[in-house]
Amino acid sequence: MKARVIAVCLALAACTAMTVGLRATTDWSELAERLADLADGPSRPAIDAALSAYADATNHGAVVRSGLLTVIDYTLPSTQPRLWVLDLNRARVLYRELVAHGRASGEKTTEKFSNTPGSMMTSLGLFVTDASYVGQNGYSLRLRGLEPGVNDNAYARAIVMHGAAYVSQAIVSKLGRLGRSLGCPAVRVEVARKLIDTIKDGTVVYAYGGN
């Protein structure tokens, strides 16, 4: 992981800037314990994987805005909220949301992942958010994958966070699952802009897929 993060960081101009957030002496194990105690937070395995990736990215200058961590747990079915935005400084949940996966990754649950253009699959691993923009899916957020061979094609594939009408409890009731994207982590239209504005411009997103 460290070598992968370093290689990508050296290629990104954004990696040269870093704002003050978490202390340099952050006790990651203590923080993991505090996050694991949150009743509405991610599972401990997802937290551990995400914090490990976050720590490596931070240590190598990939994080422009520290203190926020978005975790997506693709081991959970799409019928359950499986995206969290965590405030690491206060160890609290800012958002807990439904999120779609790619249509070729599975039906109700994700079974396959890919970094390949045109695969219509979800990618796993460590991402850093880029700028927001308005595109064919409305207000959206570009994501840069930091793991070569795992998700580094995300930007070229236009894997972005955006709102979608097929992400809602009503769709779950109708289909028994969420609608599916072309690989993007799509969220509810009602929350998309506010969520994107919270995490845009250099925060960490970690997509967890189990072992």
PDB file of N, CA and C in Angstrom, residues 72 127-131 133 141-145 151 153-156 158-161 184-185 199 203 205:
ATOM      1  N   ILE A  72     -17.047   3.325   2.484  1.00  0.00           N
ATOM      2  CA  ILE A  72     -18.128   2.590   1.817  1.00  0.00           C
ATOM      3  C   ILE A  72     -17.865   1.104   2.030  1.00  0.00           C
ATOM      4  N   PHE A 127      -9.239   6.254  -2.372  1.00  0.00           N
ATOM      5  CA  PHE A 127      -9.466   7.368  -3.295  1.00  0.00           C
ATOM      6  C   PHE A 127      -9.266   8.684  -2.542  1.00  0.00           C
ATOM      7  N   VAL A 128      -8.955   9.724  -3.292  1.00  0.00           N
ATOM      8  CA  VAL A 128      -8.993  11.088  -2.772  1.00  0.00           C
ATOM      9  C   VAL A 128      -9.963  11.876  -3.642  1.00  0.00           C
ATOM     10  N   THR A 129     -10.819  12.668  -3.006  1.00  0.00           N
ATOM     11  CA  THR A 129     -11.786  13.449  -3.763  1.00  0.00           C
ATOM     12  C   THR A 129     -11.114  14.588  -4.502  1.00  0.00           C
ATOM     13  N   ASP A 130     -11.671  14.920  -5.653  1.00  0.00           N
ATOM     14  CA  ASP A 130     -11.182  16.032  -6.460  1.00  0.00           C
ATOM     15  C   ASP A 130     -12.239  17.137  -6.416  1.00  0.00           C
ATOM     16  N   ALA A 131     -12.403  17.850  -7.506  1.00  0.00           N
ATOM     17  CA  ALA A 131     -13.338  18.970  -7.550  1.00  0.00           C
ATOM     18  C   ALA A 131     -14.762  18.506  -7.863  1.00  0.00           C
ATOM     19  N   TYR A 133     -18.402  19.280  -9.877  1.00  0.00           N
ATOM     20  CA  TYR A 133     -18.767  19.842 -11.173  1.00  0.00           C
ATOM     21  C   TYR A 133     -20.220  19.469 -11.472  1.00  0.00           C
ATOM     22  N   LEU A 141     -19.001  14.647  -8.089  1.00  0.00           N
ATOM     23  CA  LEU A 141     -17.688  14.774  -7.458  1.00  0.00           C
ATOM     24  C   LEU A 141     -16.709  13.797  -8.086  1.00  0.00           C
ATOM     25  N   ARG A 142     -15.629  14.322  -8.627  1.00  0.00           N
ATOM     26  CA  ARG A 142     -14.604  13.472  -9.227  1.00  0.00           C
ATOM     27  C   ARG A 142     -13.789  12.770  -8.137  1.00  0.00           C
ATOM     28  N   LEU A 143     -13.394  11.528  -8.414  1.00  0.00           N
ATOM     29  CA  LEU A 143     -12.593  10.735  -7.489  1.00  0.00           C
ATOM     30  C   LEU A 143     -11.302  10.298  -8.174  1.00  0.00           C
ATOM     31  N   ARG A 144     -10.205  10.371  -7.458  1.00  0.00           N
ATOM     32  CA  ARG A 144      -8.920   9.894  -7.973  1.00  0.00           C
ATOM     33  C   ARG A 144      -8.508   8.641  -7.199  1.00  0.00           C
ATOM     34  N   GLY A 145      -8.346   7.535  -7.900  1.00  0.00           N
ATOM     35  CA  GLY A 145      -7.899   6.304  -7.258  1.00  0.00           C
ATOM     36  C   GLY A 145      -6.394   6.325  -7.051  1.00  0.00           C
ATOM     37  N   ASN A 151      -7.611   0.802  -8.617  1.00  0.00           N
ATOM     38  CA  ASN A 151      -8.617   1.844  -8.873  1.00  0.00           C
ATOM     39  C   ASN A 151      -8.043   3.074  -9.570  1.00  0.00           C
ATOM     40  N   ASN A 153      -7.709   3.847 -12.529  1.00  0.00           N
ATOM     41  CA  ASN A 153      -8.415   4.267 -13.733  1.00  0.00           C
ATOM     42  C   ASN A 153      -9.712   5.007 -13.410  1.00  0.00           C
ATOM     43  N   ALA A 154      -9.981   5.240 -12.135  1.00  0.00           N
ATOM     44  CA  ALA A 154     -11.262   5.824 -11.733  1.00  0.00           C
ATOM     45  C   ALA A 154     -11.511   7.172 -12.399  1.00  0.00           C
ATOM     46  N   TYR A 155     -10.509   8.023 -12.456  1.00  0.00           N
ATOM     47  CA  TYR A 155     -10.699   9.352 -13.040  1.00  0.00           C
ATOM     48  C   TYR A 155     -11.000   9.235 -14.526  1.00  0.00           C
ATOM     49  N   ALA A 156     -10.225   8.421 -15.222  1.00  0.00           N
ATOM     50  CA  ALA A 156     -10.431   8.229 -16.668  1.00  0.00           C
ATOM     51  C   ALA A 156     -11.768   7.551 -16.955  1.00  0.00           C
ATOM     52  N   ALA A 158     -14.401   8.065 -15.317  1.00  0.00           N
ATOM     53  CA  ALA A 158     -15.454   8.966 -14.828  1.00  0.00           C
ATOM     54  C   ALA A 158     -16.258   8.309 -13.715  1.00  0.00           C
ATOM     55  N   ILE A 159     -15.528   7.639 -12.809  1.00  0.00           N
ATOM     56  CA  ILE A 159     -16.156   7.104 -11.602  1.00  0.00           C
ATOM     57  C   ILE A 159     -16.286   8.253 -10.617  1.00  0.00           C
ATOM     58  N   VAL A 160     -17.505   8.751 -10.468  1.00  0.00           N
ATOM     59  CA  VAL A 160     -17.751   9.951  -9.671  1.00  0.00           C
ATOM     60  C   VAL A 160     -18.898   9.699  -8.699  1.00  0.00           C
ATOM     61  N   MET A 161     -18.957  10.509  -7.670  1.00  0.00           N
ATOM     62  CA  MET A 161     -20.103  10.472  -6.764  1.00  0.00           C
ATOM     63  C   MET A 161     -21.152  11.445  -7.277  1.00  0.00           C
ATOM     64  N   CYS A 184     -20.251   4.023 -10.578  1.00  0.00           N
ATOM     65  CA  CYS A 184     -20.161   5.165  -9.662  1.00  0.00           C
ATOM     66  C   CYS A 184     -20.827   4.876  -8.307  1.00  0.00           C
ATOM     67  N   PRO A 185     -20.299   5.456  -7.229  1.00  0.00           N
ATOM     68  CA  PRO A 185     -20.980   5.385  -5.934  1.00  0.00           C
ATOM     69  C   PRO A 185     -22.080   6.442  -5.875  1.00  0.00           C
ATOM     70  N   ILE A 199     -17.218  16.721   1.454  1.00  0.00           N
ATOM     71  CA  ILE A 199     -16.021  15.888   1.286  1.00  0.00           C
ATOM     72  C   ILE A 199     -15.172  16.235   0.066  1.00  0.00           C
ATOM     73  N   THR A 203     -10.331  15.042   0.326  1.00  0.00           N
ATOM     74  CA  THR A 203     -10.538  14.173   1.487  1.00  0.00           C
ATOM     75  C   THR A 203     -10.467  12.705   1.029  1.00  0.00           C
ATOM     76  N   VAL A 205     -11.633   8.841   0.571  1.00  0.00           N
ATOM     77  CA  VAL A 205     -12.753   7.894   0.442  1.00  0.00           C
ATOM     78  C   VAL A 205     -12.129   6.491   0.374  1.00  0.00           C
TER      79      VAL A 205
END
